[in-house]
Short mmCIF file of C-alpha atoms in Angstrom, two decimals:
data_model
loop_
_atom_site.label_atom_id
_atom_site.label_comp_id
_atom_site.label_asym_id
_atom_site.label_seq_id
_atom_site.Cartn_x
_atom_site.Cartn_y
_atom_site.Cartn_z
CA MET A 119 -24.71 -74.17 -67.59
CA GLY A 120 -27.88 -72.95 -69.21
CA ALA A 121 -30.55 -70.50 -67.91
CA ARG A 122 -32.24 -73.26 -65.93
CA GLY A 123 -28.89 -74.05 -64.27
CA ILE A 124 -28.39 -70.48 -63.23
CA LEU A 125 -31.93 -70.28 -61.83
CA GLU A 126 -31.48 -73.45 -59.94
CA GLU A 127 -28.24 -72.27 -58.42
CA LEU A 128 -29.89 -69.03 -57.50
CA SER A 129 -32.82 -70.72 -55.84
CA ASN A 130 -30.52 -73.00 -53.86
CA ALA A 131 -28.39 -70.07 -52.68
CA LEU A 132 -31.57 -68.26 -51.58
CA GLU A 133 -32.81 -71.29 -49.60
CA ASP A 134 -29.54 -71.97 -47.96
CA SER A 135 -28.36 -68.56 -46.88
CA PRO A 136 -30.26 -65.82 -45.07
CA LEU A 137 -27.39 -63.43 -45.96
CA HIS A 138 -28.02 -64.13 -49.70
CA ARG A 139 -31.72 -63.62 -49.33
CA THR A 140 -31.00 -60.20 -47.47
CA GLY A 141 -28.51 -59.21 -50.32
CA ILE A 142 -30.92 -59.97 -52.99
CA ALA A 143 -33.69 -57.94 -51.30
CA ILE A 144 -31.59 -54.94 -50.76
CA LEU A 145 -30.08 -55.08 -54.32
CA SER A 146 -33.59 -55.27 -55.79
CA LEU A 147 -34.70 -52.28 -53.67
CA LEU A 148 -31.75 -50.25 -54.66
CA ALA A 149 -32.27 -51.08 -58.33
CA LEU A 150 -35.91 -50.07 -58.15
CA ALA A 151 -35.04 -46.84 -56.33
CA VAL A 152 -32.43 -45.92 -59.06
CA LEU A 153 -34.85 -46.81 -61.91
CA LEU A 154 -37.63 -44.65 -60.27
CA ILE A 155 -35.34 -41.67 -59.77
CA MET A 156 -33.87 -41.89 -63.26
CA ALA A 157 -37.35 -42.07 -64.73
CA LEU A 158 -38.54 -39.09 -62.70
CA ALA A 159 -35.48 -37.09 -63.74
CA ASP A 160 -35.88 -38.05 -67.31
CA ALA A 161 -39.39 -36.75 -67.30
CA ARG A 162 -38.11 -33.46 -65.72
CA LEU A 163 -40.20 -34.06 -62.64
CA ILE A 164 -37.22 -33.92 -60.33
CA SER A 165 -33.79 -32.33 -60.39
CA LEU A 166 -30.90 -34.60 -59.52
CA ALA A 167 -28.75 -31.50 -59.04
CA PHE A 168 -30.99 -30.28 -56.18
CA MET A 169 -30.76 -33.65 -54.50
CA ALA A 170 -27.06 -33.73 -54.77
CA ASP A 171 -26.74 -30.26 -53.36
CA ASN A 172 -29.06 -30.74 -50.41
CA ALA A 173 -28.31 -34.31 -49.20
CA SER A 174 -25.97 -33.11 -46.47
CA PHE A 175 -28.75 -30.95 -45.05
CA LEU A 176 -30.53 -34.07 -44.01
CA LEU A 177 -27.69 -35.25 -41.71
CA VAL A 178 -28.73 -33.39 -38.53
CA PRO A 179 -32.40 -34.11 -38.93
CA ALA A 180 -31.62 -37.81 -39.32
CA LEU A 181 -29.59 -37.73 -36.16
CA THR A 182 -32.52 -35.99 -34.48
CA SER A 183 -34.85 -38.66 -35.61
CA VAL A 184 -32.55 -41.45 -34.49
CA ALA A 185 -31.87 -39.83 -31.14
CA ALA A 186 -35.49 -39.30 -30.38
CA THR A 187 -36.33 -42.91 -31.21
CA MET A 188 -33.39 -44.38 -29.39
CA ILE A 189 -34.05 -42.41 -26.22
CA SER A 190 -37.74 -43.29 -26.11
CA PHE A 191 -37.15 -46.88 -26.97
CA ALA A 192 -34.50 -47.45 -24.31
CA VAL A 193 -36.46 -45.66 -21.50
CA GLY A 194 -39.55 -47.54 -22.80
CA ILE A 195 -37.87 -50.91 -22.31
CA LEU A 196 -37.00 -50.02 -18.62
CA GLY A 197 -40.64 -49.15 -18.01
CA ALA A 198 -42.16 -51.82 -20.16
CA ILE A 199 -40.55 -54.74 -18.27
CA PRO A 200 -42.27 -53.96 -14.95
CA MET A 201 -45.48 -53.08 -16.77
CA GLY A 202 -45.43 -56.40 -18.73
CA LEU A 203 -44.83 -58.20 -15.40
CA VAL A 204 -47.91 -56.60 -13.90
CA ARG A 205 -49.98 -57.43 -16.99
CA SER A 206 -48.87 -61.12 -17.07
CA PHE A 207 -48.91 -61.97 -13.40
CA GLY A 208 -51.59 -59.43 -12.05
CA PRO A 209 -54.56 -61.78 -12.83
CA ARG A 210 -52.89 -64.65 -10.77
CA LEU A 211 -52.22 -62.32 -7.84
CA LEU A 212 -55.83 -61.06 -7.93
CA LYS A 213 -57.07 -64.73 -7.62
CA GLN A 214 -54.97 -65.42 -4.55
CA GLY A 215 -56.87 -62.69 -2.63
CA GLY A 216 -55.53 -61.06 0.62
CA LEU A 217 -52.88 -58.33 0.73
CA ARG A 218 -51.37 -59.35 -2.54
CA ALA A 219 -54.66 -58.86 -4.34
CA VAL A 220 -55.19 -55.37 -2.61
CA ILE A 221 -51.75 -54.35 -3.97
CA ALA A 222 -52.21 -56.03 -7.35
CA ALA A 223 -55.70 -54.67 -8.15
CA PRO A 224 -54.88 -50.87 -8.62
CA LEU A 225 -51.59 -51.77 -10.35
CA TYR A 226 -53.15 -54.18 -12.83
CA GLY A 227 -56.06 -51.90 -13.42
CA GLY A 228 -53.85 -48.82 -13.94
CA VAL A 229 -51.45 -50.54 -16.35
CA THR A 230 -54.21 -52.21 -18.33
CA SER A 231 -56.09 -48.95 -18.87
CA TYR A 232 -52.89 -47.20 -19.69
CA VAL A 233 -52.11 -49.81 -22.38
CA GLU A 234 -55.66 -49.60 -23.80
CA ALA A 235 -55.56 -45.78 -23.83
CA ILE A 236 -52.23 -45.68 -25.63
CA ARG A 237 -53.20 -48.29 -28.19
CA GLY A 238 -56.66 -46.79 -28.67
CA THR A 239 -55.59 -43.21 -29.52
CA PRO A 240 -53.53 -41.93 -32.58
CA ALA A 241 -49.87 -41.29 -31.85
CA LEU A 242 -50.33 -37.77 -33.45
CA VAL A 243 -53.00 -36.95 -30.97
CA GLN A 244 -50.79 -38.06 -28.02
CA ILE A 245 -47.86 -36.03 -29.41
CA PHE A 246 -50.04 -32.84 -29.58
CA LEU A 247 -51.40 -33.40 -26.07
CA VAL A 248 -48.03 -34.04 -24.47
CA SER A 249 -46.42 -31.10 -26.20
CA GLN A 250 -49.32 -28.71 -25.25
CA VAL A 251 -48.99 -29.77 -21.57
CA SER A 252 -45.17 -29.46 -21.48
CA GLY A 253 -45.43 -26.17 -23.15
CA ILE A 254 -47.64 -24.89 -20.33
CA ILE A 255 -45.36 -26.39 -17.61
CA PHE A 256 -42.17 -25.00 -19.17
CA PRO A 257 -43.15 -21.86 -21.08
CA GLY A 258 -40.69 -20.57 -23.57
CA ASN A 259 -38.09 -23.34 -22.97
CA PRO A 260 -36.28 -23.83 -26.36
CA ASN A 261 -35.70 -27.52 -25.67
CA ILE A 262 -39.31 -28.30 -25.30
CA PRO A 263 -40.29 -29.43 -28.79
CA PHE A 264 -37.52 -32.18 -28.71
CA TRP A 265 -37.93 -33.34 -25.13
CA GLY A 266 -41.71 -33.11 -25.12
CA GLY A 267 -41.59 -35.12 -28.40
CA VAL A 268 -39.34 -37.68 -26.78
CA LEU A 269 -41.72 -37.87 -23.83
CA ALA A 270 -44.66 -38.41 -26.16
CA LEU A 271 -42.91 -41.13 -28.07
CA THR A 272 -41.74 -42.78 -24.74
CA LEU A 273 -45.31 -42.88 -23.38
CA ASN A 274 -46.55 -44.32 -26.77
CA THR A 275 -43.83 -47.07 -27.09
CA LEU A 276 -44.44 -47.98 -23.33
CA GLY A 277 -48.01 -49.07 -24.15
CA TYR A 278 -46.84 -51.24 -27.03
CA GLN A 279 -43.66 -52.62 -25.59
CA SER A 280 -45.38 -53.65 -22.33
CA GLU A 281 -47.67 -55.83 -24.36
CA VAL A 282 -44.63 -57.35 -26.17
CA PHE A 283 -43.05 -58.17 -22.80
CA ARG A 284 -46.33 -59.52 -21.37
CA ALA A 285 -46.49 -61.88 -24.42
CA GLY A 286 -42.95 -62.91 -23.82
CA PHE A 287 -43.31 -63.51 -20.15
CA GLN A 288 -46.46 -65.51 -20.65
CA SER A 289 -44.98 -67.75 -23.38
CA VAL A 290 -42.29 -69.02 -20.95
CA ASN A 291 -43.36 -72.42 -19.93
CA GLN A 292 -44.67 -72.79 -16.42
CA ASN A 293 -42.56 -75.96 -15.89
CA GLN A 294 -39.47 -73.75 -16.24
CA ILE A 295 -40.54 -71.72 -13.29
CA GLU A 296 -41.44 -74.80 -11.24
CA ALA A 297 -37.91 -76.22 -12.04
CA ALA A 298 -36.40 -72.98 -10.92
CA LYS A 299 -38.31 -73.04 -7.63
CA ALA A 300 -37.37 -76.66 -7.12
CA ILE A 301 -33.62 -75.87 -6.99
CA GLY A 302 -34.37 -73.26 -4.38
CA MET A 303 -34.62 -70.07 -6.33
CA ARG A 304 -36.68 -67.35 -4.90
CA PRO A 305 -39.49 -65.84 -7.14
CA ARG A 306 -37.23 -62.93 -7.96
CA GLN A 307 -34.27 -65.14 -8.99
CA ALA A 308 -36.54 -67.42 -11.09
CA PHE A 309 -37.69 -64.23 -12.94
CA ALA A 310 -34.17 -62.88 -13.41
CA TYR A 311 -32.43 -66.03 -14.39
CA VAL A 312 -35.19 -67.96 -16.25
CA THR A 313 -38.23 -65.91 -17.17
CA LEU A 314 -36.45 -62.81 -18.42
CA PRO A 315 -33.60 -64.49 -20.52
CA GLN A 316 -36.14 -66.90 -22.20
CA GLY A 317 -38.70 -64.23 -22.60
CA ILE A 318 -36.31 -61.73 -24.21
CA ARG A 319 -35.19 -64.39 -26.70
CA LEU A 320 -38.83 -65.06 -27.59
CA ILE A 321 -39.55 -61.31 -28.38
CA THR A 322 -36.39 -60.05 -30.11
CA LEU A 323 -38.09 -59.76 -33.46
CA PRO A 324 -41.34 -58.26 -32.11
CA LEU A 325 -39.13 -55.68 -30.40
CA VAL A 326 -37.42 -54.77 -33.55
CA ASN A 327 -40.78 -54.38 -35.13
CA GLU A 328 -41.85 -51.98 -32.36
CA TRP A 329 -38.45 -50.07 -32.92
CA VAL A 330 -39.19 -49.67 -36.63
CA GLY A 331 -42.79 -48.57 -35.84
CA LEU A 332 -41.48 -46.06 -33.32
CA PHE A 333 -38.87 -44.72 -35.74
CA LYS A 334 -41.58 -44.11 -38.29
CA ALA A 335 -43.71 -42.50 -35.71
CA SER A 336 -41.04 -40.06 -35.02
CA ALA A 337 -41.81 -38.53 -38.33
CA LEU A 338 -44.89 -37.07 -36.59
CA LEU A 339 -42.69 -34.95 -34.29
CA GLY A 340 -42.28 -32.51 -37.18
CA VAL A 341 -45.79 -31.16 -36.41
CA ILE A 342 -44.67 -29.83 -33.07
CA ALA A 343 -41.56 -28.32 -34.69
CA VAL A 344 -38.98 -30.86 -33.84
CA PRO A 345 -36.50 -30.52 -36.73
CA GLU A 346 -36.51 -34.30 -37.64
CA LEU A 347 -36.31 -35.92 -41.03
CA ASN A 348 -39.89 -35.47 -42.11
CA TRP A 349 -39.78 -31.87 -40.93
CA ALA A 350 -36.58 -31.35 -42.96
CA ALA A 351 -38.40 -32.68 -46.02
CA GLY A 352 -41.28 -30.19 -45.54
CA TYR A 353 -38.74 -27.42 -44.96
CA LEU A 354 -36.73 -28.24 -48.09
CA GLY A 355 -39.83 -28.66 -50.16
CA SER A 356 -41.48 -25.49 -49.20
CA THR A 357 -38.42 -23.10 -48.93
CA ARG A 358 -36.64 -24.28 -52.16
CA SER A 359 -39.78 -25.58 -53.99
CA HIS A 360 -38.44 -29.05 -54.60
CA PRO A 361 -40.97 -31.09 -52.52
CA ILE A 362 -40.82 -34.35 -54.51
CA GLU A 363 -37.03 -34.51 -54.39
CA ALA A 364 -37.11 -33.63 -50.68
CA PHE A 365 -39.63 -36.39 -49.81
CA LEU A 366 -37.83 -38.89 -51.93
CA MET A 367 -34.47 -38.15 -50.19
CA VAL A 368 -36.03 -38.52 -46.83
CA SER A 369 -37.68 -41.80 -47.79
CA ALA A 370 -34.31 -43.11 -48.80
CA ALA A 371 -32.88 -41.87 -45.44
CA TYR A 372 -35.54 -43.82 -43.50
CA LEU A 373 -34.92 -46.94 -45.47
CA ALA A 374 -31.14 -46.52 -45.11
CA ILE A 375 -31.55 -46.54 -41.34
CA ILE A 376 -34.29 -49.15 -40.92
CA ILE A 377 -33.21 -51.85 -43.31
CA PRO A 378 -29.61 -52.37 -42.07
CA LEU A 379 -30.75 -52.18 -38.44
CA SER A 380 -33.46 -54.77 -38.75
CA LYS A 381 -31.38 -56.96 -40.94
CA ALA A 382 -28.41 -56.72 -38.47
CA VAL A 383 -30.63 -57.62 -35.44
CA GLY A 384 -32.30 -60.48 -37.50
CA TYR A 385 -28.76 -61.72 -38.40
CA TRP A 386 -27.64 -61.55 -34.69
CA GLU A 387 -30.80 -63.33 -33.74
CA ARG A 388 -30.14 -66.18 -36.19
CA THR A 389 -26.56 -66.52 -35.24
CA HIS A 390 -27.13 -66.56 -31.58
CA ARG A 391 -30.17 -68.77 -31.71
CA ILE A 392 -30.53 -71.46 -28.98
CA PRO A 393 -31.69 -74.70 -30.30
CA GLY A 394 -35.30 -75.28 -29.33
CA LEU A 395 -35.96 -71.65 -28.23
CA GLY A 396 -37.33 -68.69 -30.22
CA THR A 397 -39.20 -68.17 -33.49
CA PRO A 398 -38.62 -70.87 -36.03
CA GLU A 399 -36.20 -69.97 -38.82
CA PRO A 400 -37.93 -69.01 -42.04
CA GLY A 401 -37.50 -71.46 -44.77
CA ARG A 402 -36.82 -74.27 -42.29
CA GLY A 403 -39.10 -76.93 -41.13
CA ARG A 404 -42.13 -77.62 -43.43
CA ARG A 405 -40.74 -75.70 -46.42
CA ALA A 406 -37.30 -77.37 -46.22
CA GLY A 407 -38.93 -80.71 -46.17
CA LEU A 408 -40.68 -80.12 -49.44
CA ARG A 409 -37.49 -79.11 -51.27
CA ARG A 410 -37.15 -80.68 -54.68
CA PRO A 411 -34.05 -82.79 -55.12
CA VAL A 412 -31.46 -81.24 -57.44
CA PRO A 413 -31.10 -83.40 -60.54
CA ALA A 414 -27.64 -84.75 -61.21
CA ARG A 415 -25.72 -83.07 -64.00
CA MET B 284 -35.36 -88.43 7.08
CA ILE B 285 -38.91 -87.53 5.60
CA THR B 286 -41.92 -87.80 7.71
CA VAL B 287 -45.40 -86.90 6.62
CA ARG B 288 -48.23 -86.83 9.12
CA ASP B 289 -51.91 -86.69 8.40
CA LEU B 290 -51.54 -84.45 5.29
CA HIS B 291 -54.49 -82.88 3.70
CA LYS B 292 -54.72 -80.76 0.55
CA TRP B 293 -57.80 -79.27 -1.18
CA PHE B 294 -57.95 -77.67 -4.64
CA GLY B 295 -61.14 -75.69 -4.26
CA ASP B 296 -63.76 -78.28 -3.44
CA LEU B 297 -61.51 -81.26 -4.49
CA HIS B 298 -60.06 -83.08 -1.63
CA VAL B 299 -56.80 -84.43 -3.13
CA LEU B 300 -54.91 -85.62 -0.14
CA LYS B 301 -57.08 -87.01 2.67
CA GLY B 302 -54.76 -87.62 5.58
CA VAL B 303 -51.56 -89.14 4.09
CA SER B 304 -48.84 -90.28 6.42
CA LEU B 305 -45.54 -91.89 5.48
CA ASP B 306 -42.00 -92.22 6.82
CA VAL B 307 -38.76 -92.49 4.81
CA LYS B 308 -35.66 -93.39 6.73
CA LYS B 309 -32.11 -92.12 5.75
CA GLY B 310 -30.80 -94.10 2.74
CA GLU B 311 -34.20 -95.64 1.96
CA ALA B 312 -35.87 -95.74 -1.38
CA LEU B 313 -39.69 -95.53 -1.16
CA VAL B 314 -41.67 -96.17 -4.35
CA ILE B 315 -45.21 -94.82 -4.59
CA ILE B 316 -47.56 -96.40 -7.02
CA GLY B 317 -51.26 -95.85 -7.72
CA PRO B 318 -53.75 -94.93 -10.43
CA SER B 319 -53.62 -91.43 -11.93
CA GLY B 320 -55.47 -88.88 -10.03
CA SER B 321 -54.70 -90.61 -6.68
CA GLY B 322 -52.65 -87.62 -5.40
CA LYS B 323 -49.09 -89.06 -5.81
CA SER B 324 -47.69 -85.92 -7.61
CA THR B 325 -49.46 -83.61 -5.12
CA LEU B 326 -47.88 -85.50 -2.24
CA LEU B 327 -44.42 -85.05 -3.62
CA ARG B 328 -45.00 -81.46 -4.30
CA CYS B 329 -46.21 -80.97 -0.73
CA ILE B 330 -42.94 -82.57 0.53
CA ASN B 331 -40.76 -79.76 -1.06
CA LEU B 332 -43.52 -77.19 -0.61
CA LEU B 333 -43.98 -76.52 -4.31
CA ILE B 334 -47.59 -76.94 -3.10
CA GLN B 335 -48.47 -75.67 0.39
CA PRO B 336 -50.28 -78.42 2.34
CA ASP B 337 -53.51 -77.34 4.07
CA GLU B 338 -53.29 -79.56 7.21
CA GLY B 339 -50.76 -82.00 8.72
CA ASP B 340 -46.96 -81.95 8.99
CA VAL B 341 -44.04 -82.42 6.72
CA ILE B 342 -40.95 -83.10 8.71
CA ILE B 343 -37.50 -83.19 7.01
CA ASP B 344 -34.51 -84.32 9.06
CA GLY B 345 -36.36 -83.56 12.30
CA VAL B 346 -37.59 -80.09 11.26
CA LYS B 347 -41.17 -79.34 10.68
CA VAL B 348 -40.97 -77.45 7.37
CA ASN B 349 -44.50 -76.43 6.63
CA GLU B 350 -44.30 -73.48 8.99
CA PRO B 351 -44.49 -69.85 8.17
CA LYS B 352 -41.06 -69.18 9.68
CA ILE B 353 -39.34 -71.66 7.27
CA ARG B 354 -38.50 -70.34 3.88
CA PRO B 355 -39.72 -72.90 1.20
CA GLU B 356 -36.60 -72.09 -0.79
CA TRP B 357 -34.41 -73.51 1.96
CA VAL B 358 -36.54 -76.60 2.07
CA ARG B 359 -36.12 -77.11 -1.64
CA GLN B 360 -32.36 -77.02 -1.44
CA GLN B 361 -32.58 -79.88 1.05
CA VAL B 362 -34.94 -81.96 -1.09
CA GLY B 363 -34.17 -82.15 -4.72
CA MET B 364 -36.78 -82.90 -7.40
CA VAL B 365 -36.90 -84.67 -10.77
CA PHE B 366 -39.84 -84.03 -13.05
CA GLN B 367 -41.79 -86.17 -15.46
CA SER B 368 -41.11 -83.82 -18.41
CA PHE B 369 -37.39 -83.03 -17.30
CA ASN B 370 -37.94 -79.30 -17.11
CA LEU B 371 -34.41 -78.43 -17.96
CA PHE B 372 -33.92 -74.69 -18.53
CA THR B 373 -34.12 -74.49 -22.37
CA HIS B 374 -31.87 -71.49 -22.62
CA LEU B 375 -28.89 -73.02 -20.76
CA THR B 376 -26.48 -75.86 -21.81
CA ALA B 377 -26.44 -79.07 -19.74
CA LEU B 378 -23.45 -77.76 -17.75
CA GLN B 379 -25.12 -74.42 -17.08
CA ASN B 380 -28.32 -76.23 -16.02
CA VAL B 381 -26.34 -78.08 -13.39
CA MET B 382 -24.35 -75.01 -12.38
CA ILE B 383 -27.02 -72.42 -11.96
CA GLY B 384 -28.35 -73.68 -8.65
CA LEU B 385 -24.82 -73.65 -7.36
CA THR B 386 -23.91 -70.20 -8.44
CA LYS B 387 -27.22 -68.43 -7.89
CA VAL B 388 -28.80 -70.27 -5.01
CA LYS B 389 -25.71 -71.47 -3.09
CA ARG B 390 -23.65 -68.55 -4.34
CA LEU B 391 -20.58 -70.66 -4.91
CA PRO B 392 -17.73 -69.15 -6.91
CA LYS B 393 -17.98 -70.01 -10.58
CA GLY B 394 -14.94 -72.28 -10.63
CA GLU B 395 -16.10 -74.45 -7.87
CA ALA B 396 -19.54 -74.61 -9.13
CA GLU B 397 -18.21 -75.81 -12.58
CA ARG B 398 -16.05 -78.44 -10.97
CA ILE B 399 -19.04 -79.87 -8.98
CA ALA B 400 -21.34 -79.57 -12.06
CA ARG B 401 -18.81 -81.55 -14.37
CA PHE B 402 -18.56 -84.18 -11.50
CA GLU B 403 -22.25 -84.61 -11.41
CA LEU B 404 -22.53 -84.79 -15.19
CA GLU B 405 -19.81 -87.48 -15.10
CA ARG B 406 -21.90 -89.45 -12.59
CA VAL B 407 -24.83 -89.56 -14.81
CA GLY B 408 -22.57 -90.54 -17.72
CA LEU B 409 -22.89 -87.24 -19.69
CA ALA B 410 -19.55 -85.56 -19.35
CA ASP B 411 -19.25 -85.33 -23.08
CA LYS B 412 -22.59 -83.47 -23.41
CA ALA B 413 -21.77 -80.61 -21.10
CA ASP B 414 -22.08 -78.01 -23.85
CA ALA B 415 -25.22 -79.29 -25.47
CA TYR B 416 -28.54 -77.56 -25.17
CA PRO B 417 -31.56 -79.49 -23.96
CA ALA B 418 -33.08 -79.51 -27.38
CA GLN B 419 -29.98 -81.30 -28.67
CA LEU B 420 -30.27 -84.16 -26.22
CA SER B 421 -32.41 -87.18 -26.21
CA GLY B 422 -35.20 -87.48 -23.53
CA GLY B 423 -33.04 -90.03 -21.63
CA GLN B 424 -30.02 -87.64 -21.60
CA GLN B 425 -32.20 -84.67 -20.68
CA GLN B 426 -33.55 -86.62 -17.61
CA ARG B 427 -30.09 -87.59 -16.57
CA VAL B 428 -29.02 -83.96 -16.71
CA ALA B 429 -32.05 -83.17 -14.59
CA ILE B 430 -30.94 -85.73 -12.00
CA ALA B 431 -27.44 -84.16 -12.03
CA ARG B 432 -29.02 -80.86 -11.52
CA ALA B 433 -30.86 -82.09 -8.49
CA LEU B 434 -27.82 -83.86 -7.09
CA ALA B 435 -25.46 -80.94 -7.48
CA LEU B 436 -27.10 -79.05 -4.60
CA ASN B 437 -26.18 -82.01 -2.43
CA PRO B 438 -29.71 -82.66 -1.14
CA LYS B 439 -30.64 -84.92 1.75
CA ALA B 440 -33.23 -86.63 -0.37
CA VAL B 441 -34.50 -86.62 -3.97
CA LEU B 442 -38.13 -86.79 -5.15
CA PHE B 443 -38.84 -88.34 -8.48
CA ASP B 444 -42.15 -87.65 -10.18
CA GLU B 445 -42.64 -90.22 -12.77
CA PRO B 446 -39.20 -89.75 -14.20
CA THR B 447 -39.65 -92.19 -17.07
CA SER B 448 -43.23 -91.66 -18.04
CA ALA B 449 -42.43 -89.12 -20.72
CA LEU B 450 -39.55 -91.15 -22.29
CA ASP B 451 -39.49 -93.29 -25.50
CA PRO B 452 -39.03 -96.99 -24.44
CA GLU B 453 -35.38 -97.13 -25.49
CA TYR B 454 -34.35 -94.38 -23.14
CA ILE B 455 -36.00 -95.63 -19.91
CA ARG B 456 -33.20 -98.09 -19.12
CA GLU B 457 -30.45 -95.47 -18.83
CA VAL B 458 -32.50 -93.36 -16.47
CA LEU B 459 -33.43 -96.25 -14.25
CA ASP B 460 -29.80 -97.39 -14.16
CA VAL B 461 -28.74 -93.92 -12.91
CA MET B 462 -31.48 -93.99 -10.27
CA THR B 463 -30.56 -97.52 -9.21
CA LYS B 464 -26.93 -96.56 -8.75
CA LEU B 465 -28.13 -93.56 -6.73
CA ALA B 466 -30.28 -95.82 -4.45
CA GLU B 467 -27.26 -98.28 -4.05
CA GLU B 468 -25.07 -95.31 -3.01
CA GLY B 469 -27.57 -94.72 -0.19
CA MET B 470 -29.42 -91.69 -1.44
CA THR B 471 -32.78 -91.17 0.29
CA MET B 472 -35.39 -91.34 -2.45
CA VAL B 473 -39.19 -91.04 -2.95
CA VAL B 474 -40.12 -92.27 -6.42
CA VAL B 475 -43.48 -92.11 -8.00
CA THR B 476 -43.28 -94.47 -10.91
CA HIS B 477 -45.11 -97.14 -12.90
CA GLU B 478 -41.83 -99.00 -13.55
CA MET B 479 -42.65 -102.17 -11.61
CA GLY B 480 -39.25 -103.75 -12.32
CA PHE B 481 -37.55 -100.82 -10.70
CA ALA B 482 -39.97 -100.87 -7.75
CA HIS B 483 -39.33 -104.53 -7.39
CA ASN B 484 -35.53 -104.45 -7.44
CA VAL B 485 -34.65 -101.26 -5.98
CA ALA B 486 -37.45 -100.13 -3.57
CA ASP B 487 -36.96 -100.80 0.09
CA ARG B 488 -40.75 -100.25 0.49
CA VAL B 489 -43.65 -99.70 -1.78
CA LEU B 490 -46.64 -97.51 -0.93
CA PHE B 491 -49.95 -97.91 -2.78
CA MET B 492 -52.12 -94.76 -2.97
CA ALA B 493 -55.60 -94.38 -4.22
CA ASP B 494 -58.10 -91.55 -3.89
CA GLY B 495 -55.87 -89.40 -1.73
CA VAL B 496 -55.16 -92.07 0.86
CA VAL B 497 -52.50 -94.62 1.54
CA VAL B 498 -54.15 -97.94 0.90
CA GLU B 499 -51.31 -100.29 1.67
CA GLU B 500 -47.65 -100.13 2.35
CA GLY B 501 -44.99 -102.82 2.67
CA ALA B 502 -41.92 -104.51 1.10
CA PRO B 503 -42.06 -104.76 -2.69
CA GLU B 504 -42.75 -108.52 -2.73
CA GLU B 505 -45.58 -108.09 -0.27
CA ILE B 506 -47.29 -105.46 -2.27
CA PHE B 507 -46.74 -107.15 -5.63
CA GLU B 508 -47.07 -110.86 -4.73
CA ARG B 509 -49.34 -110.95 -1.60
CA PRO B 510 -51.36 -107.72 -1.44
CA LYS B 511 -53.78 -107.68 1.35
CA LYS B 512 -56.34 -105.07 0.27
CA ASP B 513 -58.71 -105.63 -2.71
CA ARG B 514 -57.89 -102.27 -4.29
CA THR B 515 -54.16 -103.08 -4.22
CA LYS B 516 -54.88 -106.55 -5.74
CA ALA B 517 -56.94 -105.01 -8.55
CA PHE B 518 -54.31 -102.33 -9.37
CA VAL B 519 -51.33 -104.68 -9.19
CA GLY B 520 -53.20 -107.24 -11.23
CA LYS B 521 -53.74 -104.72 -13.97
CA ILE B 522 -50.25 -103.31 -14.18
CA LEU B 523 -48.50 -106.70 -13.88
CA GLY B 524 -50.91 -108.14 -16.39
#
């Protein structure tokens, strides 16, 4: 088998298997990182010994970052589902008039302005604002940086997640709801057994995106003295005067958390896919149809 | 079994149903024909209250159902519906589609619901497709699952809204066969359809609607062979060629 044969085998493997594609991507990334670090060390810009000595220092900050993100994200989901509901069905209730419209109008107006406010201001500003306010309400409380930060991230992700859920609910076909009603389901049951399970399948990947975005935003919590990963990098950099090593290590830590998680969810999504529902698989459909036939050997 | 009296429905300024009355006896199959936009689908949706009528009565098995004190969900359990575009729940298998009304609406235990659902799938000839998702089934198979889903709730009547209009020609037969068998077993049915063969052979009565009113009603051979009204003649002439 010549070079062309190997290339062909490789390209077939890549097209056929998402696992292979993921593996290749991660291996390339690792190779790049190793090359970069070796080049920097070779140029005496960084000290490998420092990195080896201080890697374990990042463990607690990494857990802090993950905990802050996980808590905010989970609480965010609980709040974002009703908010997404208000955003997607509010306009219809407003049109119906009567008591429903009177209840729906302030809800819809409130949620919509909240979403606009969160999406229209920098997360950093939101974090400062929340931490100042919580500092005044609970003066001197040692837990305030962390919990104030979690609160700020929660308020932030609420704004984005509710839009993700709104999109999910709105993309559930209206004929599915009509069918649910036709077998005697109440509106609440139609939501719980049809809209919600279908909507969640449609938004798995956008939700993972939001998690990744939120995890990266947690790096901002360092500015209000939460000892998370980015804060740890600044600390190592300034107290031990090795800033490049510190930020390289922290970058690696972020990647080491984000890539496996998003790949794992992506893999789960592919293996639990229901035919005809959800985002089309990459590399299927149009591209698969254009695949060149493999010549006989 | 189903009586509709002087039913009116407006969508904004559009007067869609202008005083429609009809009567379907127990075990009867009524076919409704008419040009598109004549209000056939709206009429069906008013019978199971998917659309709330503005004036008139809908009476099911002696009970006036378009009353504030009657829950529409209760009415829809009495009167099943089969849609033009099947509307199977895309996230559920065929078996789960048939079961969900039994477990969630009728609150039957899972085992019993599954037994009934398998029986209904068997009845429409799809026992072997129980674990397939809608996207893995042909249009004809999907529509038969949808019929099984409606039958599973043991309704007093079933409404069919153009059940074969969205099907490729090769799948129409299998759906009509299931419906014919159902009519022979004595199910009360109201069928909006353009399938004249089915109307001719299976319907006890045919009702011709146009512009929101019932133009003419009678035995199939009367409507198709000896229509009295000019509008009926014109329509029947067009569809029979």
